[in-house]
């Protein structure tokens, strides 16, 4: 139902200084073959940002995330069924019978809490009205993410206040998410949501759930789960996906190895390993073996451009470069002492008892 266009082809790892191309690398909800699929949305990671629009029957969202046009790439989410598009308040959306894609943009201001609460409340109203109440993945990209707002609060913490209040008011479960910096102004966000009962949210026993962080990280804790498992009806192994949130060098709730990017990368990858271990997944009633998972698409956020080659080499050792396409983005991260953050989308390989179309 959805697929992603990211950097390069399976087996290639690009540094920020390398040539980047748009190549379809995976069908993230319906298997690898997305031929003939309609398009829900194109998220364009490039040299400028703007609010979402509707074009050609799909959502278009440009986000300022690269330092030059040679580094631009597009993430495309597609659907095998007929697509319906529309607008609701500041949101633009597209959906088929199973999944909803929704995007929005909040212009830069002296504070984001109120606007973020309003936007997220509109998200929850829309997903409920259209019958897609189970959010399973969200992305938030904030300009000047670590800078203070007009009241002296860090931009990310200010945003977290509004997001948390919307989640609390609407009583929604928190899905996998990423909160990272952008190179432009304002807040760009997009999300995926499904039918009732399609999502299972997963935590990491080595980390305090983000929504339970102590007040030292801000007046409201971040609102997300460490991962979300998505299963479609039918039991097809290829129809199962695991969406891993932006994962960093945090044990418990504390940043580890401040200033050491190699050590931080190791902890981030170790956290992913713990998160997707068979024991942890079974703890959440998700019965998948680690070896059954295939990483399809990975995005890595690196604060210092000079660290990208080292981070890329460590990620290449962890992810199977024959099957995984990896994008590296030189942007700031939600905590000023974090140097690297890694997110991923994994599919479940065909297993005994499953049939793959």
Coordinates of C-alpha atoms in Angstrom, one line a residue:
X1 CA 0.0 0.0 0.0
X2 CA 2.8 2.4 0.7
X3 CA 6.3 2.5 -0.6
X4 CA 9.2 4.8 -0.2
X5 CA 11.7 6.5 -2.5
X6 CA 14.9 7.2 -0.7
X7 CA 18.6 7.6 -1.5
X8 CA 20.2 5.3 -4.0
X9 CA 19.4 1.7 -4.6
X10 CA 19.5 -1.3 -2.2
X11 CA 23.1 -2.0 -1.4
X12 CA 24.3 1.6 -1.8
X13 CA 25.2 3.8 1.2
X14 CA 25.5 7.5 0.5
X15 CA 27.4 10.1 2.4
X16 CA 26.0 13.7 2.5
X17 CA 28.7 14.7 0.0
X18 CA 27.8 11.9 -2.5
X19 CA 25.4 12.1 -5.4
X20 CA 21.9 11.2 -4.4
X21 CA 19.2 9.9 -6.7
X22 CA 15.5 9.1 -6.4
X23 CA 15.0 5.3 -6.8
X24 CA 12.2 3.2 -5.6
X25 CA 13.7 0.8 -3.1
X26 CA 10.8 -0.8 -1.2
X27 CA 7.1 -1.2 -0.8
X28 CA 6.7 -0.7 2.8
X29 CA 3.2 -2.1 3.3
X30 CA 2.6 -4.3 0.4
X31 CA 5.8 -6.0 -0.6
X32 CA 8.5 -4.7 -3.0
X33 CA 6.5 -4.5 -6.2
X34 CA 4.7 -1.1 -6.2
X35 CA 4.1 -1.1 -10.0
X36 CA 0.8 0.5 -10.9
X37 CA 0.2 1.9 -7.4
X38 CA -1.4 5.2 -6.9
X39 CA 0.4 7.9 -4.9
X40 CA -0.7 9.1 -1.5
X41 CA 2.1 11.6 -1.0
X42 CA 5.6 12.8 -1.9
X43 CA 7.7 14.2 0.9
X44 CA 10.6 16.1 -0.7
X45 CA 13.7 16.4 1.4
X46 CA 15.5 19.3 -0.3
X47 CA 16.7 22.9 -0.2
X48 CA 13.5 24.6 0.7
X49 CA 10.4 24.1 2.7
X50 CA 6.7 25.1 2.4
X51 CA 3.3 24.0 3.5
X52 CA 1.7 20.9 2.0
X53 CA -0.3 21.1 -1.2
X54 CA -2.4 18.7 -3.4
X55 CA -0.9 18.1 -6.8
X56 CA -1.8 15.3 -9.3
X57 CA -4.1 13.6 -6.8
X58 CA -1.4 13.4 -4.0
X59 CA 0.0 15.3 -1.1
X60 CA 3.2 17.2 -1.8
X61 CA 5.3 18.3 1.2
X62 CA 8.7 20.0 0.7
X63 CA 11.0 20.1 3.8
X64 CA 14.3 22.0 3.9
X65 CA 16.6 19.2 5.0
X66 CA 19.6 19.3 2.6
X67 CA 22.4 21.7 2.1
X68 CA 22.5 21.5 -1.7
X69 CA 20.3 20.3 -4.6
X70 CA 22.7 17.4 -5.3
X71 CA 21.6 15.9 -2.0
X72 CA 17.8 16.1 -2.5
X73 CA 15.6 13.0 -2.4
X74 CA 11.9 12.2 -2.3
X75 CA 10.1 9.8 -0.1
X76 CA 7.0 8.6 -1.8
X77 CA 4.1 6.8 -0.1
X78 CA 1.8 4.9 -2.5
X79 CA -1.5 3.0 -2.4
X80 CA -2.6 0.1 -4.5
X81 CA -6.3 1.2 -4.2
X82 CA -8.1 4.4 -5.3
X83 CA -7.0 7.5 -3.5
X84 CA -9.1 10.2 -1.9
X85 CA -7.6 13.6 -1.1
X86 CA -8.8 16.6 0.8
X87 CA -8.2 19.4 3.3
X88 CA -9.1 19.8 6.9
X89 CA -8.2 23.1 8.7
X90 CA -4.4 23.5 8.2
X91 CA -4.0 19.8 7.2
X92 CA -3.8 18.2 3.7
X93 CA -4.5 14.5 3.4
X94 CA -4.8 11.5 1.1
X95 CA -6.1 8.0 1.9
X96 CA -7.2 4.7 0.3
X97 CA -9.3 2.1 2.0
X98 CA -6.6 1.1 4.6
X99 CA -4.2 4.0 5.3
X100 CA -4.3 7.7 5.7
X101 CA -1.4 10.1 5.0
X102 CA -1.7 13.6 6.5
X103 CA 0.7 16.6 6.5
X104 CA 0.8 20.1 7.8
X105 CA 3.1 23.1 8.4
X106 CA 3.2 25.7 11.2
X107 CA 5.1 28.9 10.3
X108 CA 7.9 30.1 12.5
X109 CA 6.8 32.0 15.6
X110 CA 7.9 33.0 19.0
X111 CA 6.3 29.8 20.5
X112 CA 4.9 26.6 19.1
X113 CA 2.9 25.1 22.0
X114 CA -0.5 26.6 21.1
X115 CA -0.2 26.0 17.4
X116 CA 1.1 22.5 17.9
X117 CA -1.8 21.6 20.2
X118 CA -4.3 23.0 17.7
X119 CA -2.7 21.1 14.8
X120 CA -2.5 17.8 16.7
X121 CA -6.1 18.2 17.8
X122 CA -7.1 18.7 14.2
X123 CA -5.1 15.5 13.3
X124 CA -7.0 13.5 15.9
X125 CA -10.4 14.9 14.7
X126 CA -9.5 14.1 11.1
X127 CA -8.3 10.5 11.8
X128 CA -11.4 9.8 13.8
X129 CA -13.8 11.3 11.3
X130 CA -12.3 9.4 8.4
X131 CA -12.1 6.1 10.2
X132 CA -8.3 5.9 10.6
X133 CA -8.0 6.2 14.4
X134 CA -4.7 4.2 14.9
X135 CA -1.7 6.5 14.3
X136 CA 1.3 4.3 13.6
X137 CA 4.0 6.8 12.5
X138 CA 4.7 10.5 12.8
X139 CA 7.5 12.8 11.8
X140 CA 8.1 16.4 13.1
X141 CA 10.9 18.6 11.6
X142 CA 11.5 21.9 13.5
X143 CA 13.6 24.8 12.4
X144 CA 16.0 26.0 15.2
X145 CA 15.1 23.0 17.2
X146 CA 17.6 23.6 20.0
X147 CA 17.3 27.4 20.1
X148 CA 15.2 29.2 22.8
X149 CA 11.9 30.7 21.9
X150 CA 10.7 34.2 22.9
X151 CA 10.1 32.9 26.5
X152 CA 13.5 31.3 26.8
X153 CA 12.3 27.7 26.4
X154 CA 14.0 25.4 23.9
X155 CA 12.0 25.1 20.7
X156 CA 11.6 21.4 20.9
X157 CA 10.5 21.5 24.5
X158 CA 8.0 24.2 23.6
X159 CA 6.6 22.0 20.8
X160 CA 6.4 19.0 23.2
X161 CA 4.1 21.0 25.5
X162 CA 1.5 21.5 22.8
X163 CA 1.8 17.9 21.4
X164 CA 1.4 16.4 24.9
X165 CA -1.6 18.4 25.7
X166 CA -3.4 17.3 22.5
X167 CA -2.6 13.7 23.1
X168 CA -3.9 13.9 26.7
X169 CA -7.1 15.8 25.8
X170 CA -8.0 13.3 23.0
X171 CA -6.8 10.2 24.9
X172 CA -4.8 8.9 22.0
X173 CA -2.1 6.2 22.1
X174 CA 1.3 7.4 21.2
X175 CA 2.9 6.0 18.0
X176 CA 6.4 5.7 16.7
X177 CA 7.8 9.2 15.9
X178 CA 10.8 11.3 14.9
X179 CA 11.5 14.8 16.1
X180 CA 14.5 16.3 14.4
X181 CA 15.8 19.6 13.2
X182 CA 15.3 21.1 9.8
X183 CA 17.4 23.7 7.9
X184 CA 14.4 26.0 7.3
X185 CA 11.9 27.9 9.5
X186 CA 8.7 26.6 11.1
X187 CA 7.5 23.1 11.8
X188 CA 6.8 20.6 9.1
X189 CA 5.0 17.4 10.1
X190 CA 3.4 14.3 8.5
X191 CA 1.9 11.1 9.7
X192 CA 0.4 7.7 8.8
X193 CA -2.7 6.3 10.4
X194 CA -4.7 3.1 10.0
X195 CA -7.9 1.3 10.8
X196 CA -8.9 0.4 14.4
X197 CA -6.7 -2.4 15.8
X198 CA -4.0 -2.3 13.2
X199 CA -1.1 -0.9 15.4
X200 CA 0.8 -2.2 18.4
X201 CA 3.2 0.3 20.2
X202 CA 6.4 -1.0 21.6
X203 CA 8.8 0.2 24.3
X204 CA 12.5 -0.6 25.0
X205 CA 13.2 -2.0 28.5
X206 CA 16.6 -0.3 28.5
X207 CA 14.9 3.1 28.1
X208 CA 12.3 5.0 30.1
X209 CA 9.3 5.5 27.9
X210 CA 9.7 9.0 26.4
X211 CA 6.2 10.0 27.7
X212 CA 7.5 9.4 31.2
X213 CA 10.7 11.5 31.1
X214 CA 11.2 13.6 34.2
X215 CA 10.6 17.3 34.1
X216 CA 14.3 18.1 33.7
X217 CA 13.7 17.5 29.9
X218 CA 10.8 20.0 29.8
X219 CA 7.4 20.8 31.3
X220 CA 5.8 18.1 29.2
X221 CA 7.5 14.9 28.1
X222 CA 7.8 13.9 24.5
X223 CA 4.8 12.0 23.2
X224 CA 5.9 8.9 21.2
X225 CA 6.5 5.2 21.5
X226 CA 9.9 3.6 20.6
X227 CA 8.4 1.6 17.8
X228 CA 5.0 0.6 16.3
X229 CA 4.2 -2.7 14.7
X230 CA 1.7 -2.7 11.9
X231 CA -0.1 -5.8 10.7
X232 CA -2.6 -5.9 7.8
X233 CA -5.5 -8.3 7.5
X234 CA -4.6 -11.5 5.8
X235 CA -1.4 -12.5 7.6
X236 CA 0.9 -12.1 4.7
X237 CA 4.5 -11.8 6.0
X238 CA 5.2 -8.9 3.6
X239 CA 2.2 -7.0 4.9
X240 CA 3.7 -6.7 8.4
X241 CA 5.9 -3.7 9.2
X242 CA 7.8 -2.4 12.1
X243 CA 8.3 1.4 12.3
X244 CA 11.3 2.2 14.6
X245 CA 11.3 5.7 16.0
X246 CA 14.2 8.1 15.9
X247 CA 16.6 6.2 18.2
X248 CA 19.6 7.8 20.0
X249 CA 22.3 7.3 22.6
X250 CA 19.9 7.3 25.6
X251 CA 19.8 4.7 28.4
X252 CA 17.1 5.1 30.9
X253 CA 16.4 8.8 30.2
X254 CA 19.9 10.0 30.2
X255 CA 22.2 10.8 27.2
X256 CA 25.3 8.6 27.0
X257 CA 28.8 9.5 25.8
X258 CA 28.4 13.2 25.3
X259 CA 30.7 14.4 22.5
X260 CA 31.7 10.9 21.3
X261 CA 29.8 10.2 18.1
X262 CA 31.2 6.7 17.6
X263 CA 30.1 5.6 21.1
X264 CA 26.7 7.3 20.6
X265 CA 26.2 5.5 17.4
X266 CA 27.0 2.2 19.1
X267 CA 24.4 2.9 21.9
X268 CA 21.7 3.9 19.3
X269 CA 22.2 0.7 17.3
X270 CA 22.3 -1.4 20.5
X271 CA 19.0 0.2 21.5
X272 CA 17.5 -0.8 18.2
X273 CA 18.8 -4.3 18.7
X274 CA 17.2 -4.5 22.1
X275 CA 14.0 -3.0 20.8
X276 CA 13.6 -5.6 18.1
X277 CA 14.8 -8.6 20.0
X278 CA 12.4 -11.6 20.0
X279 CA 12.0 -11.3 23.8
X280 CA 11.0 -7.7 23.7
X281 CA 8.6 -8.1 20.8
X282 CA 7.0 -11.1 22.5
X283 CA 6.6 -9.0 25.6
X284 CA 4.4 -6.8 23.5
X285 CA 2.6 -9.8 22.0
X286 CA 4.4 -9.4 18.7
X287 CA 5.7 -12.8 17.7
X288 CA 8.5 -12.1 15.3
X289 CA 12.1 -13.4 15.3
X290 CA 14.9 -11.0 14.8
X291 CA 16.0 -12.9 11.7
X292 CA 12.6 -12.5 10.2
X293 CA 13.0 -8.7 9.9
X294 CA 14.4 -7.0 6.8
X295 CA 15.3 -3.4 7.1
X296 CA 13.9 -1.6 4.0
X297 CA 14.6 2.1 4.6
X298 CA 16.7 4.0 7.2
X299 CA 17.1 7.7 7.8
X300 CA 20.1 8.8 9.9
X301 CA 20.3 12.3 11.4
X302 CA 23.8 13.5 12.1
X303 CA 24.5 16.8 13.8
X304 CA 28.1 17.4 12.5
X305 CA 28.7 16.8 8.8
X306 CA 32.3 15.7 9.6
X307 CA 30.9 12.7 11.5
X308 CA 28.8 11.3 8.6
X309 CA 31.6 9.0 7.2
X310 CA 32.1 7.4 10.6
X311 CA 28.4 7.0 11.3
X312 CA 27.9 5.6 7.8
X313 CA 30.6 3.0 8.3
X314 CA 29.0 1.9 11.6
X315 CA 25.5 1.7 10.1
X316 CA 26.8 -0.3 7.2
X317 CA 28.0 -2.9 9.6
X318 CA 24.6 -3.2 11.3
X319 CA 22.2 -3.0 8.4
X320 CA 22.3 -5.4 5.5
X321 CA 23.5 -3.3 2.6
X322 CA 22.1 -5.7 0.1
X323 CA 18.5 -4.9 1.2
X324 CA 18.6 -1.6 3.0
X325 CA 18.7 1.9 1.6
X326 CA 20.1 4.5 4.0
X327 CA 19.8 8.3 3.9
X328 CA 22.1 10.6 5.9
X329 CA 20.8 14.1 6.9
X330 CA 23.1 16.7 8.4
X331 CA 20.6 18.4 10.8
X332 CA 20.3 19.1 14.5
X333 CA 18.7 16.6 16.9
X334 CA 16.1 16.9 19.6
X335 CA 18.7 17.1 22.4
X336 CA 21.7 19.4 22.1
X337 CA 24.0 16.7 23.5
X338 CA 23.0 14.1 20.9
X339 CA 25.1 13.7 17.8
X340 CA 23.2 11.0 15.9
X341 CA 19.7 9.6 15.7
X342 CA 18.6 6.6 13.6
X343 CA 15.1 5.6 12.4
X344 CA 14.1 2.6 10.4
X345 CA 11.3 0.8 8.7
X346 CA 11.5 -3.0 8.6
X347 CA 9.3 -5.6 7.0
X348 CA 8.7 -9.2 8.0
X349 CA 10.2 -11.9 5.7
X350 CA 7.9 -14.7 4.6
X351 CA 7.6 -17.3 7.2
X352 CA 6.2 -20.8 7.4
X353 CA 2.4 -20.4 7.3
X354 CA 2.6 -17.1 5.4
X355 CA 2.1 -16.6 1.7
X356 CA 3.7 -13.7 -0.1
X357 CA 2.0 -12.4 -3.2

